[in-house]
Coordinates of C-alpha atoms and ligand atoms in Angstrom, one line a residue:
M1 CA 1.8 -0.1 -27.1
T2 CA -1.9 0.1 -27.2
A3 CA -4.2 -0.2 -24.2
S4 CA -4.6 -4.0 -24.0
S5 CA -6.6 -6.1 -21.5
T6 CA -3.5 -6.3 -19.3
L7 CA -0.8 -4.0 -17.9
E8 CA 2.4 -4.4 -19.8
P9 CA 5.2 -6.1 -17.9
A10 CA 8.5 -4.8 -17.2
S11 CA 11.9 -5.6 -15.6
H12 CA 13.0 -7.2 -12.2
T13 CA 13.5 -5.1 -9.2
T14 CA 17.1 -5.1 -7.7
H15 CA 16.8 -2.2 -5.3
A16 CA 18.7 -2.7 -2.0
P17 CA 16.9 -3.0 1.2
A18 CA 16.3 0.2 3.2
P19 CA 19.5 1.3 4.6
A20 CA 19.9 3.2 7.9
T21 CA 21.1 6.5 6.3
A22 CA 23.4 9.0 7.7
T23 CA 20.6 11.7 7.7
R24 CA 18.5 9.5 10.2
P25 CA 17.1 10.3 12.7
W26 CA 15.0 12.9 10.8
S27 CA 13.5 15.7 12.7
T28 CA 9.8 17.2 12.1
Q29 CA 11.6 20.5 11.5
Q30 CA 13.7 19.0 8.8
A31 CA 10.7 17.6 7.1
L32 CA 8.7 20.8 7.4
A33 CA 11.6 22.6 5.8
L34 CA 11.3 20.2 2.8
F35 CA 7.4 20.8 2.6
A36 CA 8.1 24.7 2.6
R37 CA 10.6 24.5 -0.4
P38 CA 9.3 26.0 -3.8
F39 CA 7.3 23.2 -5.5
N40 CA 10.0 23.0 -8.4
D41 CA 12.9 22.8 -5.9
L42 CA 11.3 20.1 -3.8
L43 CA 10.0 18.0 -6.9
F44 CA 13.5 18.2 -8.3
E45 CA 15.2 17.0 -5.2
A46 CA 12.7 14.3 -4.6
H47 CA 12.9 13.1 -8.4
Q48 CA 16.8 13.0 -8.2
T49 CA 16.4 10.8 -5.1
H50 CA 13.7 8.7 -6.7
R51 CA 16.2 8.2 -10.0
A52 CA 19.3 7.3 -7.7
H53 CA 17.4 4.4 -6.2
F54 CA 14.7 3.0 -8.7
D55 CA 13.9 2.5 -12.1
V56 CA 11.5 5.6 -12.2
N57 CA 9.3 4.1 -14.9
A58 CA 8.8 0.7 -13.1
V59 CA 5.7 0.6 -10.9
Q60 CA 4.8 -2.2 -8.3
V61 CA 1.3 -3.3 -8.8
S62 CA -0.9 -4.8 -6.1
T63 CA -4.4 -5.9 -6.0
L64 CA -6.6 -5.8 -2.7
L65 CA -9.2 -8.2 -1.4
S66 CA -11.3 -7.8 1.6
I67 CA -11.3 -11.3 3.2
K68 CA -13.6 -10.1 6.1
T69 CA -15.7 -7.3 5.7
G70 CA -17.4 -4.8 8.4
A71 CA -18.2 -5.2 12.1
C72 CA -14.7 -4.1 13.4
P73 CA -14.7 -3.1 17.1
E74 CA -12.3 -0.4 16.5
D75 CA -13.5 3.3 16.2
C76 CA -11.1 4.6 13.5
S77 CA -13.1 7.8 12.4
Y78 CA -12.2 7.4 8.6
C79 CA -13.4 3.7 8.3
A80 CA -16.5 2.3 6.6
Q81 CA -16.0 -0.9 8.4
S82 CA -16.1 0.1 12.1
S83 CA -19.1 -1.1 14.0
K84 CA -19.3 2.3 15.8
Y85 CA -20.7 4.0 12.8
D86 CA -23.6 3.6 10.6
T87 CA -22.3 3.4 7.1
G88 CA -24.8 1.1 5.5
L89 CA -22.0 -1.6 4.9
I90 CA -23.3 -5.0 5.0
R91 CA -20.9 -7.2 7.2
E92 CA -19.6 -10.4 5.6
R93 CA -18.0 -13.5 7.3
L94 CA -14.2 -14.6 6.5
L95 CA -14.3 -15.5 2.7
P96 CA -14.0 -19.3 1.9
L97 CA -10.5 -20.2 0.3
N98 CA -11.9 -21.0 -3.0
E99 CA -13.3 -17.5 -3.4
V100 CA -10.1 -15.9 -2.4
R101 CA -8.2 -18.2 -4.9
E102 CA -10.5 -17.1 -7.7
A103 CA -9.9 -13.4 -6.7
A104 CA -6.2 -14.0 -6.6
L105 CA -6.1 -15.8 -10.2
R106 CA -7.9 -12.9 -11.8
A107 CA -5.5 -10.4 -10.1
R108 CA -2.6 -12.2 -11.7
E109 CA -4.2 -12.4 -14.9
T110 CA -4.8 -8.8 -15.2
G111 CA -1.2 -7.9 -14.2
A112 CA -1.0 -7.6 -10.5
T113 CA 2.3 -9.5 -8.9
R114 CA 1.4 -9.0 -5.4
F115 CA -2.0 -10.1 -3.6
C116 CA -3.1 -8.1 -0.4
M117 CA -5.8 -9.4 1.8
G118 CA -7.3 -7.3 4.4
A119 CA -9.6 -8.3 7.3
A120 CA -11.5 -5.9 9.4
W121 CA -10.2 -6.9 13.0
R122 CA -8.7 -5.7 16.0
N123 CA -6.4 -8.7 16.0
P124 CA -7.0 -12.2 14.7
T125 CA -7.6 -15.0 16.8
D126 CA -5.3 -18.1 16.4
T127 CA -8.1 -19.9 14.7
Q128 CA -8.6 -17.0 12.4
L129 CA -4.9 -16.8 11.7
N130 CA -5.1 -20.7 10.5
N131 CA -7.3 -19.8 7.8
V132 CA -5.3 -16.6 6.8
I133 CA -2.3 -18.8 6.6
D134 CA -4.0 -21.4 4.4
M135 CA -4.7 -18.2 2.1
V136 CA -1.1 -16.9 2.2
R137 CA 0.2 -20.4 1.2
M138 CA -2.4 -20.6 -1.6
V139 CA -1.2 -17.0 -3.0
K140 CA 2.5 -18.3 -2.8
E141 CA 1.7 -21.4 -4.8
L142 CA 0.2 -19.1 -7.7
G143 CA 3.7 -17.3 -7.7
M144 CA 2.7 -14.0 -6.3
E145 CA 3.9 -11.9 -3.6
A146 CA 1.4 -12.0 -0.6
C147 CA 0.5 -9.5 1.8
V148 CA -2.0 -9.3 4.7
T149 CA -3.5 -6.7 6.8
L150 CA -5.2 -8.3 9.9
G151 CA -4.8 -5.7 12.7
M152 CA -2.6 -6.2 15.7
L153 CA -0.4 -9.3 15.8
T154 CA 1.7 -11.0 18.6
A155 CA 5.2 -11.9 18.0
P156 CA 4.4 -15.5 17.6
Q157 CA 1.6 -14.9 15.4
A158 CA 4.1 -12.9 13.2
S159 CA 6.5 -15.7 13.1
R160 CA 3.6 -18.1 11.9
L161 CA 2.8 -15.9 8.9
K162 CA 6.6 -15.7 8.1
E163 CA 6.8 -19.4 8.1
A164 CA 3.8 -19.6 5.8
G165 CA 5.8 -17.7 3.4
L166 CA 4.2 -14.1 3.9
D167 CA 6.0 -11.2 2.0
Y168 CA 4.5 -8.1 3.6
Y169 CA 2.4 -7.2 6.6
N170 CA 0.5 -4.0 6.1
H171 CA -0.4 -1.9 9.5
N172 CA -0.7 1.6 9.1
I173 CA 0.6 4.1 11.7
D174 CA -2.2 6.3 10.0
T175 CA -1.0 9.8 11.1
S176 CA 1.4 11.7 13.5
P177 CA 1.6 10.4 17.1
E178 CA 0.2 14.0 18.1
F179 CA -2.9 13.6 15.9
Y180 CA -3.6 10.0 16.3
G181 CA -6.2 10.4 19.6
E182 CA -8.2 12.5 17.4
V183 CA -8.8 9.9 14.8
I184 CA -8.7 6.5 16.9
T185 CA -9.5 6.1 20.6
T186 CA -9.7 2.2 20.9
R187 CA -5.9 1.7 20.6
R188 CA -2.7 3.6 20.9
F189 CA 0.0 4.8 18.5
Q190 CA 2.4 2.7 20.7
D191 CA 0.1 -0.4 19.9
R192 CA 0.8 0.2 16.2
L193 CA 4.5 0.5 16.8
D194 CA 4.6 -2.7 18.9
T195 CA 3.0 -4.7 16.0
L196 CA 5.3 -3.4 13.5
A197 CA 8.3 -4.4 15.6
H198 CA 6.9 -7.9 15.7
V199 CA 6.5 -7.9 11.9
R200 CA 10.0 -6.7 11.4
D201 CA 11.6 -9.0 13.9
S202 CA 9.8 -11.9 12.3
G203 CA 11.6 -11.1 8.7
I204 CA 8.5 -10.2 7.0
N205 CA 8.6 -7.0 5.0
V206 CA 6.9 -4.0 6.5
C207 CA 4.2 -2.0 5.0
S208 CA 3.2 0.9 6.8
G209 CA 1.9 4.5 5.8
G210 CA -1.3 6.3 6.6
I211 CA -3.9 8.7 5.4
L212 CA -3.8 12.3 4.3
G213 CA -6.5 14.6 4.4
M214 CA -8.1 14.0 7.6
G215 CA -8.0 17.4 8.8
E216 CA -4.2 17.0 9.9
S217 CA -2.0 19.9 9.9
R218 CA 1.2 20.1 7.6
T219 CA 3.1 19.9 11.0
D220 CA 1.3 16.3 11.4
R221 CA 2.1 15.4 7.8
A222 CA 5.6 16.1 8.4
S223 CA 5.5 14.3 11.9
F224 CA 3.8 11.1 10.5
L225 CA 6.6 10.8 7.7
V226 CA 9.2 11.2 10.4
S227 CA 7.7 8.6 12.4
L228 CA 7.8 6.3 9.3
A229 CA 11.4 7.3 8.2
N230 CA 12.9 7.0 11.8
L231 CA 11.4 3.4 12.5
P232 CA 14.3 1.2 13.2
R233 CA 14.3 0.3 9.6
P234 CA 12.3 2.2 7.5
P235 CA 9.3 0.4 5.9
E236 CA 9.8 -1.4 2.7
S237 CA 6.5 -0.3 1.6
V238 CA 4.5 2.9 2.5
P239 CA 0.9 3.2 1.4
L240 CA -0.2 7.0 1.2
N241 CA -3.9 7.0 1.3
M242 CA -5.9 10.1 0.4
L243 CA -9.3 10.0 2.8
V244 CA -12.1 8.5 1.1
R245 CA -14.9 10.3 2.9
I246 CA -17.3 7.7 4.1
P247 CA -20.9 8.8 4.7
G248 CA -21.8 8.1 8.3
T249 CA -18.3 8.6 9.6
P250 CA -17.3 11.5 11.8
M251 CA -15.0 12.3 8.8
A252 CA -17.7 12.3 6.2
D253 CA -17.6 16.1 5.6
I254 CA -13.9 17.0 6.1
P255 CA -12.7 19.4 3.4
S256 CA -10.7 17.8 1.0
L257 CA -6.9 18.1 0.7
D258 CA -5.2 20.3 -2.0
P259 CA -3.7 17.8 -4.5
I260 CA -0.5 20.0 -4.6
E261 CA -0.1 19.4 -0.9
F262 CA -0.5 15.8 -1.5
I263 CA 2.3 15.6 -4.1
R264 CA 4.4 17.7 -1.7
T265 CA 3.9 15.0 0.8
V266 CA 4.8 12.2 -1.6
A267 CA 7.9 14.2 -2.5
V268 CA 9.0 14.5 1.3
A269 CA 8.4 11.0 1.7
R270 CA 10.5 10.2 -1.2
I271 CA 13.5 12.3 0.5
L272 CA 13.1 11.0 3.9
M273 CA 12.6 7.3 2.9
P274 CA 14.6 7.0 -0.4
S275 CA 14.7 3.1 -0.6
S276 CA 11.1 2.5 0.3
H277 CA 8.2 1.7 -2.3
L278 CA 5.6 4.6 -2.0
R279 CA 2.1 3.6 -3.0
L280 CA -0.4 5.6 -4.2
S281 CA -3.4 4.0 -2.5
A282 CA -6.9 4.9 -1.5
G283 CA -8.4 8.1 -3.2
R284 CA -6.7 7.7 -6.4
E285 CA -10.1 7.6 -8.1
G286 CA -10.7 11.0 -7.2
M287 CA -7.3 12.2 -8.4
S288 CA -6.7 13.7 -11.7
E289 CA -4.4 12.2 -14.1
E290 CA -2.3 15.1 -13.9
A291 CA -1.8 14.7 -9.9
Q292 CA -1.2 11.1 -10.3
A293 CA 1.5 11.9 -12.7
W294 CA 3.3 14.5 -10.5
C295 CA 3.1 11.9 -7.7
F296 CA 5.0 9.6 -9.9
F297 CA 7.5 12.2 -10.8
A298 CA 7.9 12.9 -6.9
G299 CA 8.5 9.2 -6.1
A300 CA 5.5 7.3 -5.9
N301 CA 6.1 3.8 -7.4
S302 CA 3.4 1.4 -6.6
I303 CA -0.3 1.3 -6.8
F304 CA -3.6 -0.7 -5.8
Y305 CA -4.7 -2.1 -9.4
G306 CA -8.4 -3.3 -9.7
D307 CA -11.9 -1.9 -9.6
K308 CA -12.1 -2.1 -6.0
L309 CA -10.0 -1.5 -2.5
L310 CA -11.6 -3.0 0.4
T311 CA -15.0 -1.6 0.4
T312 CA -14.7 1.6 -1.9
D313 CA -14.3 1.6 -5.8
N314 CA -10.8 2.1 -7.1
T315 CA -9.8 3.8 -10.9
D316 CA -11.1 1.1 -13.1
Q317 CA -8.4 -1.0 -14.8
N318 CA -8.8 0.3 -18.3
T319 CA -8.2 3.8 -17.0
D320 CA -5.2 2.7 -15.4
R321 CA -3.6 0.8 -18.3
A322 CA -4.2 4.0 -20.5
L323 CA -2.4 6.1 -17.8
F324 CA 0.4 3.7 -17.9
E325 CA 0.7 3.9 -21.6
K326 CA 0.5 7.7 -21.5
L327 CA 3.2 8.1 -19.0
G328 CA 5.4 5.3 -20.3
L329 CA 5.2 3.4 -17.1
H330 CA 5.4 -0.4 -16.7
P331 CA 4.7 -2.7 -13.9
L332 CA 7.7 -4.0 -12.0
I333 CA 8.2 -7.8 -12.0
P334 CA 9.6 -8.9 -8.6
Q335 CA 12.3 -11.5 -8.4
G336 CA 10.6 -15.1 -8.2
F337 CA 7.2 -14.1 -9.6
T338 CA 6.4 -17.1 -11.4
A339 CA 2.8 -16.7 -13.1
A340 CA 4.0 -17.1 -16.5
T341 CA 5.6 -20.7 -15.7
N342 CA 2.8 -22.1 -13.4
A343 CA -0.2 -20.3 -15.4
H344 CA -0.8 -23.8 -17.0
D345 CA -1.2 -25.7 -14.0
D346 CA -4.4 -24.0 -13.4
E347 CA -7.8 -24.9 -14.8
E348 CA -8.6 -21.3 -15.7
D349 CA -7.7 -20.0 -19.2
H350 CA -4.5 -18.0 -19.0
T351 CA -2.8 -15.6 -21.2
S352 CA -0.3 -14.4 -18.7
P353 CA 0.5 -10.8 -19.0
M354 CA 4.1 -11.2 -17.8
G355 CA 5.1 -13.7 -20.7
G356 CA 8.0 -12.9 -22.6
C357 CA 9.3 -10.0 -20.4
G358 CA 11.1 -9.8 -17.1
G359 CA 14.9 -8.9 -17.3
G360 CA 16.3 -7.9 -20.6
G361 CA 14.7 -8.0 -24.2
C362 CA 11.1 -7.1 -23.3
G363 CA 11.3 -3.9 -25.5
H364 CA 10.6 -1.4 -22.7
A365 CA 13.2 1.3 -21.9
H366 CA 14.5 1.0 -18.5
P367 CA 16.5 4.2 -17.8
H368 CA 18.0 4.5 -14.4
Ligands
SAM401 N1 -8.2 -3.7 10.5 C1 -6.9 -3.7 9.9 C2 -6.1 -2.2 10.3 O1 -6.8 -1.4 10.6 O2 -4.8 -2.5 10.5 C3 -6.8 -3.7 8.4 C4 -7.7 -2.9 7.5 S1 -7.4 -1.2 7.5 C5 -8.9 -0.8 6.5 C6 -6.2 -0.8 6.6 C7 -6.1 0.6 6.4 O3 -7.0 1.2 5.3 C8 -6.0 1.7 7.5 O4 -5.1 1.7 8.5 C9 -6.1 2.9 6.8 O5 -5.0 3.5 6.7 C10 -6.9 2.7 5.4 N2 -8.2 3.1 5.0 C11 -9.2 2.7 5.7 N3 -10.4 3.4 5.5 C12 -10.1 4.3 4.7 C13 -10.5 5.6 4.1 N4 -11.8 5.5 4.2 N5 -9.8 6.4 3.4 C14 -8.4 6.0 3.2 N6 -7.9 5.3 3.6 C15 -8.4 4.3 4.6
DTB402 C1 -3.8 0.8 2.9 O1 -3.0 1.5 3.4 N1 -4.5 1.1 2.1 C2 -5.5 0.1 1.7 C3 -4.5 -1.2 2.4 N2 -3.5 -0.5 3.1 C4 -5.4 -2.3 3.4 C5 -7.0 0.2 2.2 C6 -7.7 1.4 1.5 C7 -9.2 1.2 2.1 C8 -9.9 2.3 1.5 C9 -11.3 2.3 1.9 C10 -12.3 1.0 1.6 O2 -11.9 0.6 0.6 O3 -12.8 0.6 2.7
SF4_403 FE1 -11.3 -1.8 11.9 FE2 -9.0 -1.5 10.5 FE3 -11.4 0.0 10.0 FE4 -9.9 0.6 12.2 S1 -9.4 0.8 9.9 S2 -12.2 0.3 11.9 S3 -9.2 -1.5 12.7 S4 -11.1 -2.2 9.7

């Protein structure tokens, strides 16, 4: 395969939903013992766990769009969009539906199967939610998986998103309960758990993770992962962000986390949450190819794909396509992904990257 204008497609996913395993609840001490293991031993166990639950060469591919940027009332110390810090960001109103549709079409053309929309809100009003629901319906009509991250939700709001067809809701616990107050003071850790419970109860898949490299200790990293793994059901999707240091925020000058410690964190996450997709999220642009390769070996199996995250740059798409080729990785095609069949309904000129593959006969090796 040569680096082409799209990521090459792959197989259907068939992994079982996250089970309540016999090893839960995990303790922070158990997680710390995993962190302390020799690197080779930890990576070997994480990779074996990964191989037992997934096609290790299939990577779920999402593209992110900021649908409402800046002027957020929360004080998250890492965030470019908080109104509490002068980060030089230009605030934007909620994007109109047609602009979001164009972005979703572009994402689909280049090979993403999930479209994630983020809004800088503490929580959406019901009127704002109506607009987002139109966007969710539109993304579903394009045949993609839909994910949104809008801040805190009430139970009725979560149910309305479910009715609209939303597949995933992203709401990060961000760090350990113990370190949380050092990072955010305008809401409590428990507020995040309450929203996650509403999302879970509504039947929407849970996407929850956090940020590494905010000055937290290894014990905090262990406690953060244990908090996720011990949720009533582990999240289906766990974004692991490396802090992007934003000038103007209180975290602008935090020393960067050792990439080996980041890889260890991915490995421990894989062992604690064997059936969850682990996403290499923010901060990939600053990571070497070798570090990313180790993360994929340790159990990472999802990325944000596209030149931009919410307000910051992401690894460019050509670089990601080349890395997939070097590592023999291929995008995961979710069941029900229909871009190849409805591409011709749209006015855009499509060459669907997913055509001719999905299930057997695509020419890719799918070891398991
Ligand atoms: N406002 C909503 C919320 O906080 O839930 C949704 C958007 S918010 C930007 C989504 C997540 O992006 C945060 O929870 C955080 O984990 C991550 N994030 C934000 N800024 C980041 C940064 N500078 N570096 C790494 N991750 C970041
Ligand atoms: C998540 O955990 N990471 C994404 C997504 N969920 C919404 C956001 C990353 C934001 C990185 C900083 C920025 O672009 O502003
Ligand atoms: Fe607002 Fe979300 Fe940024 Fe916090 S992380 S300041 S809630 S946009």
